[in-house]
Structures are given as C-alpha cells and as structure tokens.
PDB file of C-alpha atoms in Angstrom:
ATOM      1  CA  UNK A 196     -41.186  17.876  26.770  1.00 57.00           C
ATOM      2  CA  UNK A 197     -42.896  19.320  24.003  1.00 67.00           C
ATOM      3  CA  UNK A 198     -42.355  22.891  22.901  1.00 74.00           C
ATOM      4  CA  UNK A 199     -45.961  24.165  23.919  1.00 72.00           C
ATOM      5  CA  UNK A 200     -44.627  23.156  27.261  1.00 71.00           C
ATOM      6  CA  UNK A 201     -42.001  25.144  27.295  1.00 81.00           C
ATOM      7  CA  UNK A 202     -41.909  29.180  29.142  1.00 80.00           C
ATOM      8  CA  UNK A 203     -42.624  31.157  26.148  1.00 76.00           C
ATOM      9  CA  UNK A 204     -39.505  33.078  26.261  1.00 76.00           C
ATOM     10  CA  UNK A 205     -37.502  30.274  25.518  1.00 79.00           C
ATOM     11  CA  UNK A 206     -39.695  28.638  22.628  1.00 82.00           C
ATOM     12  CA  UNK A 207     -38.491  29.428  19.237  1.00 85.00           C
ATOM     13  CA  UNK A 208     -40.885  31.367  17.851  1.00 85.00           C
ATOM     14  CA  UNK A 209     -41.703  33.686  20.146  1.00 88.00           C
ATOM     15  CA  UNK A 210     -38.199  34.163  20.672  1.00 87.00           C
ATOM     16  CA  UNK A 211     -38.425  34.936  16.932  1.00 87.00           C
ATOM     17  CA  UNK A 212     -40.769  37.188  17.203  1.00 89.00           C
ATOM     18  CA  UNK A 213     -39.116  38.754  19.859  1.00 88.00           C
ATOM     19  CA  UNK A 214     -35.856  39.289  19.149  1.00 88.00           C
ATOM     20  CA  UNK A 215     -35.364  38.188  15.251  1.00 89.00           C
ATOM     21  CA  UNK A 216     -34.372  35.301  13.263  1.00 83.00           C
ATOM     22  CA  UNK A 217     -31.077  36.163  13.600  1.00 82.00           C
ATOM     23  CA  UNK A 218     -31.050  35.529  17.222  1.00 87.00           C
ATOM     24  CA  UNK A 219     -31.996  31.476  16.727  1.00 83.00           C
ATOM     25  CA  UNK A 220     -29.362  28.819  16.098  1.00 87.00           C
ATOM     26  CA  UNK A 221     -29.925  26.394  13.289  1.00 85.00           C
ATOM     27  CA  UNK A 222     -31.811  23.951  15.164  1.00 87.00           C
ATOM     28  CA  UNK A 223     -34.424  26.441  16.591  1.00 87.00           C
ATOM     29  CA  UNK A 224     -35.103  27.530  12.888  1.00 85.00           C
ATOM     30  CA  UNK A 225     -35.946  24.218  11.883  1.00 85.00           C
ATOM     31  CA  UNK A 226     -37.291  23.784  14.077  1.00 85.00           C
ATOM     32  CA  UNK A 227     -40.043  26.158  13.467  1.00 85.00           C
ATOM     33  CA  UNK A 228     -40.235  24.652   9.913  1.00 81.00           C
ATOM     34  CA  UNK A 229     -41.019  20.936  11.140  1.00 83.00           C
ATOM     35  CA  UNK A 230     -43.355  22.522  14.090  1.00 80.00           C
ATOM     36  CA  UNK A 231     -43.935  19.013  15.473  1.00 80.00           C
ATOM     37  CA  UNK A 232     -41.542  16.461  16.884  1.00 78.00           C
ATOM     38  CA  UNK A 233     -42.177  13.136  17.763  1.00 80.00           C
ATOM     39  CA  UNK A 234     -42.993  11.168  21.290  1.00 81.00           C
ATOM     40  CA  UNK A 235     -40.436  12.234  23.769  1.00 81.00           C
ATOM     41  CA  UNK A 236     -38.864  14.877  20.949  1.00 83.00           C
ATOM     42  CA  UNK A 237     -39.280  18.186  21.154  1.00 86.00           C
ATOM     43  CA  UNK A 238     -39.708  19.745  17.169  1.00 85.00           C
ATOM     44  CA  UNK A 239     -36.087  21.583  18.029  1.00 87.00           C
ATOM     45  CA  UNK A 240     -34.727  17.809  19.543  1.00 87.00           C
ATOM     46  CA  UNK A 241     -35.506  16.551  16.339  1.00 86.00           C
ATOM     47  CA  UNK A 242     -33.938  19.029  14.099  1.00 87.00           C
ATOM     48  CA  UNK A 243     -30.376  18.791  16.178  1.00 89.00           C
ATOM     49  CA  UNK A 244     -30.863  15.213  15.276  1.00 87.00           C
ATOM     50  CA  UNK A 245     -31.700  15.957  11.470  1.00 85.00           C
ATOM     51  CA  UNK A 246     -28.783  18.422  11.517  1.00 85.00           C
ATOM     52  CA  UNK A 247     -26.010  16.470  13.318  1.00 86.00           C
ATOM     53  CA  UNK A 248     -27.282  13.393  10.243  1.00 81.00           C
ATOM     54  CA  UNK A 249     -25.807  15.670   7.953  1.00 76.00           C
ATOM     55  CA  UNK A 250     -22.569  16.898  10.003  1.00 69.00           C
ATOM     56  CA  UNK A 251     -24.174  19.843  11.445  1.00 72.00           C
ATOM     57  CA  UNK A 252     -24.305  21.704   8.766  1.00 69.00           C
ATOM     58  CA  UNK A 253     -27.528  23.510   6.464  1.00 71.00           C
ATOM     59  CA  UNK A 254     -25.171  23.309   3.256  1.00 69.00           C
ATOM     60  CA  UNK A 255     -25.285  19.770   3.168  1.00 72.00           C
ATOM     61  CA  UNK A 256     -28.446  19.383   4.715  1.00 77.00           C
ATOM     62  CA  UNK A 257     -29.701  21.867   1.204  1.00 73.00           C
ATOM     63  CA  UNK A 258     -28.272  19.152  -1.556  1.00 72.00           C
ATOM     64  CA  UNK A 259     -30.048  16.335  -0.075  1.00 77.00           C
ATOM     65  CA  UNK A 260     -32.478  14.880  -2.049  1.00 78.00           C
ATOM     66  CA  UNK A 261     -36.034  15.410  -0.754  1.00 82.00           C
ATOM     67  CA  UNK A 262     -36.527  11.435  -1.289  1.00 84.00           C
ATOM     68  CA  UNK A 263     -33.639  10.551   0.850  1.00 82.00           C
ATOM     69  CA  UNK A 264     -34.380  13.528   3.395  1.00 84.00           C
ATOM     70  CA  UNK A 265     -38.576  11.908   3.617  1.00 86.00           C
ATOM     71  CA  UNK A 266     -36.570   9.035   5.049  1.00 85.00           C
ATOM     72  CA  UNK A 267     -35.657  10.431   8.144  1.00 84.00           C
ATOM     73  CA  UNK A 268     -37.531   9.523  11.631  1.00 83.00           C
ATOM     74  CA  UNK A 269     -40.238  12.580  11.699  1.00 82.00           C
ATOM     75  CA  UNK A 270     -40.092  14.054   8.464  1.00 85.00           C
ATOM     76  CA  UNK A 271     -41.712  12.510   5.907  1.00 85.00           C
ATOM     77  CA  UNK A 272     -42.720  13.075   2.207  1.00 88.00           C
ATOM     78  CA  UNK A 273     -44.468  16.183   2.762  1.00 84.00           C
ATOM     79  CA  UNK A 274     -42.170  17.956   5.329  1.00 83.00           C
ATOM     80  CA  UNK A 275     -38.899  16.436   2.550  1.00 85.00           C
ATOM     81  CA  UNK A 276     -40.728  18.685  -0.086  1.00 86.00           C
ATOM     82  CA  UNK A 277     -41.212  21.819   1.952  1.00 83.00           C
ATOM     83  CA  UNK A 278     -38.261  21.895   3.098  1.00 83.00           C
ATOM     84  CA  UNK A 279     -36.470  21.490  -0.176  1.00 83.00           C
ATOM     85  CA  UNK A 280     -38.756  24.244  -1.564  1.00 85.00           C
ATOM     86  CA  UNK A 281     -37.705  26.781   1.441  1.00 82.00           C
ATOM     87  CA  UNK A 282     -33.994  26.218   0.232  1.00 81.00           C
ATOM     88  CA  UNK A 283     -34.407  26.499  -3.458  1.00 81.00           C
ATOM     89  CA  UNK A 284     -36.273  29.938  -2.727  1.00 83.00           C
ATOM     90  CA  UNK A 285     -33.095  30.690  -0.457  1.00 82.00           C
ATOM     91  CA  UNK A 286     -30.885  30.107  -3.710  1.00 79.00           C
ATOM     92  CA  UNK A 287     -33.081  31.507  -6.108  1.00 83.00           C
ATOM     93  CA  UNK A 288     -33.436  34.782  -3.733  1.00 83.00           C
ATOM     94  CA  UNK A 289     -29.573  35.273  -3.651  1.00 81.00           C
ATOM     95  CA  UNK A 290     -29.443  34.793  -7.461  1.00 83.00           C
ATOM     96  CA  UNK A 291     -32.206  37.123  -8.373  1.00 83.00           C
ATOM     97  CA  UNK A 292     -30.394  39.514  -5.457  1.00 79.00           C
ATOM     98  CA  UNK A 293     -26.976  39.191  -8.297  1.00 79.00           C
ATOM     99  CA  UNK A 294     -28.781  39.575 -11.201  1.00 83.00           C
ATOM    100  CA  UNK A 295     -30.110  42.809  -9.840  1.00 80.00           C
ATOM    101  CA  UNK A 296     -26.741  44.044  -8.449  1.00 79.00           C
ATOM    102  CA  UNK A 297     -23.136  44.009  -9.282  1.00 79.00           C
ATOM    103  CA  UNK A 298     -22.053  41.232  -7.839  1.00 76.00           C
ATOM    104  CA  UNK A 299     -18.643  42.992  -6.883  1.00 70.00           C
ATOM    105  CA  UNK A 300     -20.965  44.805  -4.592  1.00 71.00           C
ATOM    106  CA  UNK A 301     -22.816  41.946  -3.342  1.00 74.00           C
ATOM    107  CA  UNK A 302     -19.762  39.532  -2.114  1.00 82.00           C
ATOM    108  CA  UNK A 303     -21.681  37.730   1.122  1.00 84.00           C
ATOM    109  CA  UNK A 304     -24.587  36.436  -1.530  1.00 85.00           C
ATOM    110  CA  UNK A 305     -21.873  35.049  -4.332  1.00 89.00           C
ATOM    111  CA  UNK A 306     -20.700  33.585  -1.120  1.00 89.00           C
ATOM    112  CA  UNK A 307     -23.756  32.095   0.238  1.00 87.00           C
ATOM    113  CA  UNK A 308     -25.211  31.187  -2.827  1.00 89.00           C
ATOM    114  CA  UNK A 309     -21.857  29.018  -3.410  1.00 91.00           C
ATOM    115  CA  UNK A 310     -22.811  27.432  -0.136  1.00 87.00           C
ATOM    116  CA  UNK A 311     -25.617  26.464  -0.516  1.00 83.00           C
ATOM    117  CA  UNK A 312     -25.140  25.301  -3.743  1.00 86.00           C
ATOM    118  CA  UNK A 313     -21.907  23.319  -3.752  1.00 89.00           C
ATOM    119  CA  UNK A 314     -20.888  22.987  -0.186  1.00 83.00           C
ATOM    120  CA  UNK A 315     -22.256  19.555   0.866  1.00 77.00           C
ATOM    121  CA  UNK A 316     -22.414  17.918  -2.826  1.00 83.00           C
ATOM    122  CA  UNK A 317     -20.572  14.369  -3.023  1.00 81.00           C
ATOM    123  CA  UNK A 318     -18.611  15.218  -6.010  1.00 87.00           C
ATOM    124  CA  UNK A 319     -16.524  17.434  -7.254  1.00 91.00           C
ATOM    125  CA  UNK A 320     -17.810  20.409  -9.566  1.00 94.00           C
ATOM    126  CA  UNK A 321     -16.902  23.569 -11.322  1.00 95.00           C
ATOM    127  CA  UNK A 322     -19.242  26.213 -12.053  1.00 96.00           C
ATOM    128  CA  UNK A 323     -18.736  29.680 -13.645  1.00 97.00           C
ATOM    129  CA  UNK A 324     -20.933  32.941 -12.911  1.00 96.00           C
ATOM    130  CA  UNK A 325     -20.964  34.545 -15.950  1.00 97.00           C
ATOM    131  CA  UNK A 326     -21.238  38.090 -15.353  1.00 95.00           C
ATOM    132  CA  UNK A 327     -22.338  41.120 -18.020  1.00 95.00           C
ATOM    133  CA  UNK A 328     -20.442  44.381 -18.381  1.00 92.00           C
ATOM    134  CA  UNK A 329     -21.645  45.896 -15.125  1.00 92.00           C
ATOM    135  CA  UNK A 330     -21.015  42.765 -13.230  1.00 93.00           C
ATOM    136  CA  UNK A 331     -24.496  41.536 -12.830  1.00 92.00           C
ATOM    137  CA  UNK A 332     -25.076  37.871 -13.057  1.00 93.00           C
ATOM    138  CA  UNK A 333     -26.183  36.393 -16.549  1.00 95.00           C
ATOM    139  CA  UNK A 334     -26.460  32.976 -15.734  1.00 94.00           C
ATOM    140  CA  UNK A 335     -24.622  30.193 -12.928  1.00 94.00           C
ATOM    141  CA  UNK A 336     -23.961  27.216 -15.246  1.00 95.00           C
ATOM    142  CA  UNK A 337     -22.163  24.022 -14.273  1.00 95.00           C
ATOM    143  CA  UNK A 338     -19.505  23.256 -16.680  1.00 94.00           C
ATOM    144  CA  UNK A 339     -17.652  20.545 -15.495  1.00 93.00           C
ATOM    145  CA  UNK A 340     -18.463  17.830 -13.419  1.00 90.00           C
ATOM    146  CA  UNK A 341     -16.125  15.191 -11.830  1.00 83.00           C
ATOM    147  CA  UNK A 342     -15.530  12.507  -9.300  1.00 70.00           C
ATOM    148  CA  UNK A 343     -14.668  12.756  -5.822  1.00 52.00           C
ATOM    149  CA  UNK A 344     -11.369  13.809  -6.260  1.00 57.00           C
ATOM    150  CA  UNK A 345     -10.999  15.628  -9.787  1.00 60.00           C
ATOM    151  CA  UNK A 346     -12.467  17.409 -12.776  1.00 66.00           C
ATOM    152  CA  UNK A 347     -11.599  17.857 -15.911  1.00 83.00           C
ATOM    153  CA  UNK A 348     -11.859  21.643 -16.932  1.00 86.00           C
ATOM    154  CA  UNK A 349     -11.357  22.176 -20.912  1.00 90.00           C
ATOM    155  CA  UNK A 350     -10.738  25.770 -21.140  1.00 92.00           C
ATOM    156  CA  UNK A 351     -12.224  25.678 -25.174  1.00 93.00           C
ATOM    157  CA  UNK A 352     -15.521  24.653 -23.427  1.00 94.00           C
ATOM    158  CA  UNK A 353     -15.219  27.047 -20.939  1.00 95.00           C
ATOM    159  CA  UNK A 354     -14.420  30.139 -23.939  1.00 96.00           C
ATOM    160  CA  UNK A 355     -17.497  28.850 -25.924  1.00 96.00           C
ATOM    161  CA  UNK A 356     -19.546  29.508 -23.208  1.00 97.00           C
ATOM    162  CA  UNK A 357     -18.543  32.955 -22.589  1.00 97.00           C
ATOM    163  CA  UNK A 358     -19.236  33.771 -25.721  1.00 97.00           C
ATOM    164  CA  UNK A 359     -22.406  31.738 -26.161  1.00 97.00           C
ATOM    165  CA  UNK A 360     -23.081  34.239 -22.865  1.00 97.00           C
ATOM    166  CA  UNK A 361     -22.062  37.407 -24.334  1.00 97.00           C
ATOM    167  CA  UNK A 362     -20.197  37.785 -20.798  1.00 97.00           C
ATOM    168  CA  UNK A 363     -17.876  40.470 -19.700  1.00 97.00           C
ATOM    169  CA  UNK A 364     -16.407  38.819 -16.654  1.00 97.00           C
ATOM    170  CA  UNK A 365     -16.534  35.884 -14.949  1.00 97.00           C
ATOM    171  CA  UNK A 366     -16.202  34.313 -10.923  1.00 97.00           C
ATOM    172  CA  UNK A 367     -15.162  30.348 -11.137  1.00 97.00           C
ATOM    173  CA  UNK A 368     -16.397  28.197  -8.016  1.00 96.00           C
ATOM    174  CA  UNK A 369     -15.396  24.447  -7.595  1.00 95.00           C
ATOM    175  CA  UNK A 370     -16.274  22.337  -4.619  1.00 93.00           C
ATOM    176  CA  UNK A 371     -13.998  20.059  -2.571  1.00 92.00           C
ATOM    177  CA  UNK A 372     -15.673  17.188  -1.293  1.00 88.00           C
ATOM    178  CA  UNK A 373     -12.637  16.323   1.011  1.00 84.00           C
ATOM    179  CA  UNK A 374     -13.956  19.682   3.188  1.00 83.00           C
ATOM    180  CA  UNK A 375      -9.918  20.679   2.928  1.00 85.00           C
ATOM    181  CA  UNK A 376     -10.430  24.377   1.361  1.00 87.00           C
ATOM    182  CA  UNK A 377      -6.721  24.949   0.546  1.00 90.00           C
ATOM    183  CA  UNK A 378      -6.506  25.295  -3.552  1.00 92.00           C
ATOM    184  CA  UNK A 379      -3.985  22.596  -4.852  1.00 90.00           C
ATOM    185  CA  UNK A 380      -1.354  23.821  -6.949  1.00 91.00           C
ATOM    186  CA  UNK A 381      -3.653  22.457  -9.779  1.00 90.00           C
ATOM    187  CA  UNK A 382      -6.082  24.397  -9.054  1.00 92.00           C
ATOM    188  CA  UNK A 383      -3.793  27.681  -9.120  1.00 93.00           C
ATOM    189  CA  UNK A 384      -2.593  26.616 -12.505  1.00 92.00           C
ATOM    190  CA  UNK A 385      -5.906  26.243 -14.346  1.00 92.00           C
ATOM    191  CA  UNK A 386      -7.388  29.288 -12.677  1.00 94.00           C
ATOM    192  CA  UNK A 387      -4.372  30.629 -14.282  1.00 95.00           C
ATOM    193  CA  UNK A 388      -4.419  29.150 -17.778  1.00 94.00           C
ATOM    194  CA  UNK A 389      -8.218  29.839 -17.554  1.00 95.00           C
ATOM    195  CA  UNK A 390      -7.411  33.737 -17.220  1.00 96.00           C
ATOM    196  CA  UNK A 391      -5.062  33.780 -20.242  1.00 95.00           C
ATOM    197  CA  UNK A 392      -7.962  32.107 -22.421  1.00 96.00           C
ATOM    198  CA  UNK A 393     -10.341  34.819 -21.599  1.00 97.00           C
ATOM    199  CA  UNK A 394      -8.492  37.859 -21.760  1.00 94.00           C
ATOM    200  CA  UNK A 395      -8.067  37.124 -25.342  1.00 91.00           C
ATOM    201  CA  UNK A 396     -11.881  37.562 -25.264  1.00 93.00           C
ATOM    202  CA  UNK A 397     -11.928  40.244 -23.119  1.00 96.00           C
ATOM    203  CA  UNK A 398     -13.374  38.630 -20.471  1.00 97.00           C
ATOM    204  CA  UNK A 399     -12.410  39.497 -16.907  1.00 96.00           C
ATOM    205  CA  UNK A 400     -11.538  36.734 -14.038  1.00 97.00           C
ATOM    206  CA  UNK A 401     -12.965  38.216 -10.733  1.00 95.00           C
ATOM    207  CA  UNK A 402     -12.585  35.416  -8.782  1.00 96.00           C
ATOM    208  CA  UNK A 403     -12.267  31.748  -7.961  1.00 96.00           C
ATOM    209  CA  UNK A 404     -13.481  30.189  -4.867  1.00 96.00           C
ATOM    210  CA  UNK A 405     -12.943  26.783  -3.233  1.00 95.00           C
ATOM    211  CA  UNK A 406     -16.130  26.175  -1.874  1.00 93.00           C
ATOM    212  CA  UNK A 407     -16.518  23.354   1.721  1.00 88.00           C
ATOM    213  CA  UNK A 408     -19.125  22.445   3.678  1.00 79.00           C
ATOM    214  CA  UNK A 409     -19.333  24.105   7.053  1.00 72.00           C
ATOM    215  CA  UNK A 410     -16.644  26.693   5.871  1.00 79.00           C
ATOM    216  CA  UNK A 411     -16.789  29.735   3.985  1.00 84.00           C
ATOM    217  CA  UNK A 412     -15.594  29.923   0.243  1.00 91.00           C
ATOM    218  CA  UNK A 413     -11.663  30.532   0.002  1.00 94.00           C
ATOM    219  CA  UNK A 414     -11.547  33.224  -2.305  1.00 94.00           C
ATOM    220  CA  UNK A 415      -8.404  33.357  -4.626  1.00 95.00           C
ATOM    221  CA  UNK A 416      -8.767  36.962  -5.261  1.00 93.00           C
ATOM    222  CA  UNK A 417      -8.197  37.582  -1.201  1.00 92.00           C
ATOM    223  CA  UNK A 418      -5.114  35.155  -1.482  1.00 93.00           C
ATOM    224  CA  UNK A 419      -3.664  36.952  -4.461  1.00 93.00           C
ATOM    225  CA  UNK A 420      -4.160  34.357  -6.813  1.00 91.00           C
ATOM    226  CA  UNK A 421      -6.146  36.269  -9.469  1.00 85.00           C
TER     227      UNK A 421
END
C-alpha cells in the first residue's frame, strides 16, 4: 500500500510535522527523503530494505559510495547523489558546530561526527582533531590509514602535524572494522606513547575513541586511559 494510502496520522511526514523528527525511526526518515517506493513498496518498505543492506545502520549506510548506493532497487543515480549530499551537510554541520565551540563542551557532535565518519568504513583508520588553545577544532585530518586489521601510527608524523597545525590539544579517533569496540592493549600503548610525544610540544591529549558501526565511540578518557 502506498503511503498516500495510508491514515495521515501514521504517514511519516505528517507525523513529522506533528510531533518532530525526533519522533520517526530511521526508516520513516528516509523514507521521506526517497518519497516514492516502488510497485507493492511503500517509500518507508523500501528504506527498511535499503537500511537492513547495510546492517541497519545510517553510519554505514553514510560511507557508501553514491555509485554503489545508485545500484540499489529504487534509488538510482539521482536519489545516490542526494542522499550523499544530505549526509555530507550532516558532517559538515557538526564540524562547523566544533569549530565554533569548544569541543570539550560539545562531546555528542565529536561523537557523532566520528560516526558518521568512520563507523561503517571497511578499513581501519586513525584520524586526529587538532584542536587550538580554546579547544575549538582546527582541522579533522586522516593520518594513518591501514588494512582491515591494523595501522601503522608513526608518532614523528603525527608531531609534524601538530605543529604544521599550530595545535594546542588534540582528540585521536580510529575505527574498528571488526565492530568489537574494546581498545587492544596496542591501542592503549600508542595512545600512550602518542601522549609522551606531544607533551614535549605542549600539546594536550583529550581523548581517544574507538569508533564501531551501530555503537557509540568508546571513549578512553571515560575508561581512564588518558
């Protein structure tokens, strides 16, 4: 049955409308964005489809090539490219969001932002947010990139670019691909050899998340690991 068909307190946008954005599952949003389905799908049938492709999850679902996402029964070039552009204005929103405020005071964006940046990638990277005296982000730069398993992190690579970035502090993210968010003890170790580099430069360590899809970001400075 098609949405139109539906009692309007139950389709998604008027429940929208109604009672906020907040108030729709993941499927219901999409399926606002796609607006159409195909014969015998309802737009939000399709979207649980176009989620559960992708494990259920909007992290992975945002890494996904637009080419490989136009493949998908009912999407299509043009829905592949708007929906790519809707996620890199989600990202770039939560960025300009730490640029404008300490991002100390803004934890739930750094987290988010890690999300939907890292969460449903196929292999394994480590990114710093390099911060400025007040804590306001500079710049998110991947450093290191690996294979499914492991990086190599070169902490003289990752001082030169604290200095290249005249930054004052510092919050390390890696992914794991495995979607196990428990730090190894190698992990633990070069978070902690990384912190001895930059204190020499007087740059802080805030933080260090581990960063799955469908989970939140395991913060080290919650486990007492910073």
């Amino acid at each position: 049955m098609a949405i139109r068909d539906w009692p309007k307190a139950e389709r998604p946008r008027e429940r929208l409308l109604a009672k906020g954005a907040a108030a729709l599952s993941d499927a219901e949003l999409l399926a606002i964005f796609l607006r159409v389905g195909l014969p015998g799908k309802s737009a939000v049938d399709l979207a649980r489809e176009l989620l559960t492709q992708f494990n259920g999850d909007l992290t992975e679902l945002a890494t996904v090539n637009p080419s490989q996402l136009a493949k998908f029964p009912g999407i299509g070039p043009a829905k592949a490219a708007q929906l790519s552009a809707a996620l890199e204005l989600a990202r770039r929103s939560l960025i300009t969001s730490l640029k404008e405020r300490s991002a100390l005071s803004s934890p739930q964006a750094v987290r988010d932002w890690l999300r939907l940046s890292l969460g449903g990638l196929a292999h394994e990277v480590f990114y710093a947010l390099w911060l400025d005296a007040q804590n306001r982000l500079i710049v998110a730069e991947e450093l290191f990139r690996g294979t499914l398993t492991q990086t190599s992190v070169y902490p003289r690579e990752v001082v030169k670019r604290a200095l290249a970035n005249n930054a004052g502090a510092v919050i390390f993210a890696h992914n794991h691909p495995s979607g196990v968010a428990e730090p190894s003890a190698s992990d633990i170790a070069l978070t902690s050899t990384l912190k001895q580099a930059l204190v020499l430069m007087d740059v802080k360590v805030l933080d260090h998340f581990v960063v799955v899809a469908g989970g939140a970001p395991l913060s080290f400075a919650e486990r007492g690991l910073i």
